[in-house]
C-alpha positions as a printed NumPy array, in Angstrom:
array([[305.048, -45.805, 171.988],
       [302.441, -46.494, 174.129],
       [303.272, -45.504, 177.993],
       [300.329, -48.022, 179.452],
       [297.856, -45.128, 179.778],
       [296.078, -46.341, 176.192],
       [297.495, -43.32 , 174.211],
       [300.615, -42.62 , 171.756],
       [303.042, -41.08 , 172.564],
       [306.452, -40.272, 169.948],
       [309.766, -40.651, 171.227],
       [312.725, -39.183, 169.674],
       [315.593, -41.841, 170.827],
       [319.63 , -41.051, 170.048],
       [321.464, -44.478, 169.826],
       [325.4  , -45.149, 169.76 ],
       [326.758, -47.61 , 167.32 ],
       [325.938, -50.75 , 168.983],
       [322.097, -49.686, 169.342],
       [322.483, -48.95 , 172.843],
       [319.816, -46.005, 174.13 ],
       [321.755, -42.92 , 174.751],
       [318.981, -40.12 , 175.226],
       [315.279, -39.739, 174.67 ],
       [312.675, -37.29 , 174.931],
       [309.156, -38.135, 174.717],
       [306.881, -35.208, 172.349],
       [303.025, -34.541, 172.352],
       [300.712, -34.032, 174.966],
       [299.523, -36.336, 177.937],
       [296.248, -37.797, 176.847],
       [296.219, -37.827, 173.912],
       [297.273, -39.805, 171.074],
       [301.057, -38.686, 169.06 ],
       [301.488, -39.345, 165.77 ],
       [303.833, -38.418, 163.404],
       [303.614, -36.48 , 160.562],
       [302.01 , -38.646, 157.56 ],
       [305.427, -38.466, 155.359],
       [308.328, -37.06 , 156.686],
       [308.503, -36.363, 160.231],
       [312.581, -36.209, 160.873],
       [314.598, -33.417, 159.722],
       [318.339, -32.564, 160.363],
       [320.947, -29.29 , 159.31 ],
       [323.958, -27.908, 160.498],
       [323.607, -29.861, 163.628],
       [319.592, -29.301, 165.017],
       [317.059, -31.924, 164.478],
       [313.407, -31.02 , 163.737],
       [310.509, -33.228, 164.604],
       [306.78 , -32.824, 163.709],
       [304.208, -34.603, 164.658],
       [300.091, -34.367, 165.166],
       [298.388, -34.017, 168.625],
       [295.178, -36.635, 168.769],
       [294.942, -37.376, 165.325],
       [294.888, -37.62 , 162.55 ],
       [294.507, -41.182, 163.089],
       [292.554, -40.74 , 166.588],
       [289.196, -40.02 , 164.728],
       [287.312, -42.196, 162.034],
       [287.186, -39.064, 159.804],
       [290.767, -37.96 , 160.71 ],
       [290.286, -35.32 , 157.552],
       [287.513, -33.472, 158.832],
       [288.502, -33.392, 162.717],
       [290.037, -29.796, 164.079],
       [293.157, -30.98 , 165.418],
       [297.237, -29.395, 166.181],
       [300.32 , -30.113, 165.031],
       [303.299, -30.059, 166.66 ],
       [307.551, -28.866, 166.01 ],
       [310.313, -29.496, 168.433],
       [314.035, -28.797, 167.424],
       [317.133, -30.575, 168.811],
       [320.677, -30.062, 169.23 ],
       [323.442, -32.734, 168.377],
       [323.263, -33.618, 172.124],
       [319.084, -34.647, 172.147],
       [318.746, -30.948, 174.078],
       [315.524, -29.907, 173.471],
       [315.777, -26.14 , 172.01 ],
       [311.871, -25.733, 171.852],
       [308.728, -27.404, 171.412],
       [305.673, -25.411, 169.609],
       [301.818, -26.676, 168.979],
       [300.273, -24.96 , 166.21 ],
       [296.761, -25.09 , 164.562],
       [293.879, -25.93 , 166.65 ],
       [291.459, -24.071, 164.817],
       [290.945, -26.287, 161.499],
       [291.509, -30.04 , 159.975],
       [295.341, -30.152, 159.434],
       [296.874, -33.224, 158.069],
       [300.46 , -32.246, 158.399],
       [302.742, -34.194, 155.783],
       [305.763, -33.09 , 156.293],
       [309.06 , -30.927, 157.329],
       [312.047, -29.386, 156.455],
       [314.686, -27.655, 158.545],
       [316.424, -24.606, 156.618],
       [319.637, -23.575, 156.238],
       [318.629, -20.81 , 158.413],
       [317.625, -22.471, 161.397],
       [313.467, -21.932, 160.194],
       [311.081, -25.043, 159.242],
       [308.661, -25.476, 156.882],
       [305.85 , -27.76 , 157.894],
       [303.479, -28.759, 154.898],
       [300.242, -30.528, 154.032],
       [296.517, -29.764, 153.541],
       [293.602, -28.551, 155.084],
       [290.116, -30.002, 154.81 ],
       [287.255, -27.245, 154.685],
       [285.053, -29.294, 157.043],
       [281.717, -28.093, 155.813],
       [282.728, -28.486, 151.819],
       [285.003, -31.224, 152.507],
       [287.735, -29.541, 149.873],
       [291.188, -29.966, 151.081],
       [293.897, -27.668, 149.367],
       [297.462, -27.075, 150.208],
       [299.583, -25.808, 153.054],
       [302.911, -24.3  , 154.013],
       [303.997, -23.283, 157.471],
       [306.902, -20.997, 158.19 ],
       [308.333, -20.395, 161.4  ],
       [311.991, -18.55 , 162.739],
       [314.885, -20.466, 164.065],
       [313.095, -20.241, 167.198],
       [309.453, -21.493, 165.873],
       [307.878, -18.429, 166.186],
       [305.355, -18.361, 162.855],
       [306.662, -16.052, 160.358],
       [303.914, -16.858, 157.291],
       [301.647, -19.506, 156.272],
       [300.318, -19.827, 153.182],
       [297.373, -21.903, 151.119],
       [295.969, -22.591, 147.518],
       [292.884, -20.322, 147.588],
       [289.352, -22.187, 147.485],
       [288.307, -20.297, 144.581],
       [290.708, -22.201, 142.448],
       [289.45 , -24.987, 139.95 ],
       [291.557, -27.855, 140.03 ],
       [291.369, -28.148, 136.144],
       [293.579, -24.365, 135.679],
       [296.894, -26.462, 136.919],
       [296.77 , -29.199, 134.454],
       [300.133, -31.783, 134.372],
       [300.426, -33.289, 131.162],
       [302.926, -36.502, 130.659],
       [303.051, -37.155, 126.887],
       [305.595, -39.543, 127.492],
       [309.265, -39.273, 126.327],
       [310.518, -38.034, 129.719],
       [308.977, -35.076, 129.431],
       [306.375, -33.632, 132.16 ],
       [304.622, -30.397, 131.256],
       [302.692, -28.212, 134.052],
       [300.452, -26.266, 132.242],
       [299.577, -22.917, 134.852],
       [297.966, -20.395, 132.39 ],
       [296.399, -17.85 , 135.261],
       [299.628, -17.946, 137.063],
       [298.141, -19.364, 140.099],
       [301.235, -19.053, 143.153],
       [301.356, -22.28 , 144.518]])
């Protein structure tokens, strides 16, 4: 939503059966542009909602994968009460794709990174607690080739990943 000030903002909106606006919170950061995450950006277990999103970007620059940028969690209740609200990164070209919330009351956030001076991008995973303090985050090392994790579809219903150096992805 745009609040008339030229940037994005996301709003997180709870709506009764007839569509009427119950709650909403508005997520981000004042001046700059909100966006969601790229896939999945929406996330609900045993009653708390998680929401990701990116702060200015990654559509706010014309190469969105090469600009340093954060991200962004904030966790519900049932009731739209906001339990916490977290910005993460800051430090390299994240394009966040997506969430999960865990049975244990943790998130995942995943996507890639884009090493801005090679222009690589390899994979992501973001761990934090119930109460979005980072536990681990991990990456697919730069040193691997992308030919040692082959996929091979001969056809049949059959799908064959072929990971011969045992690369922990």
């Amino acid at each position: 939503q745009n609040l008339g000030n030229d940037f994005s903002s996301l709003i997180f909106q709870k709506y009764d059966t007839l569509f009427n606006i119950l709650t909403t919170d508005t997520l981000g950061t004042q001046g700059h542009d909100n966006y969601p995450f790229l896939a999945k950006s929406l996330d609900f277990q045993n009653g708390e909602f998680l929401v990701g999103g990116h702060l200015d970007g990654p559509f706010a620059h014309i190469d969105f994968n090469k600009s340093i940028k954060k991200f962004y969690l904030a966790k519900f209740d049932e009731e739209m009460n906001r339990l916490w609200f977290k910005e993460y990164g800051g430090d390299r070209a994240y394009v966040l794709i997506g969430l999960k919330l865990l049975e244990d009351g943790g998130c995942l956030a995943y996507g890639y990174i884009t090493d801005i001076v090679s222009g690589n991008w390899y994979g992501y995973i973001f761990h934090v607690d119930p109460d979005g303090i980072v536990l681990s985050s991990g990456e697919i090392p730069f040193n691997i080739s992308p030919s040692l994790i082959q996929v091979v579809n001969p056809g049949n219903e059959t799908l064959y990943i072929l990971n011969t150096k045992q690369i922990q992805a």
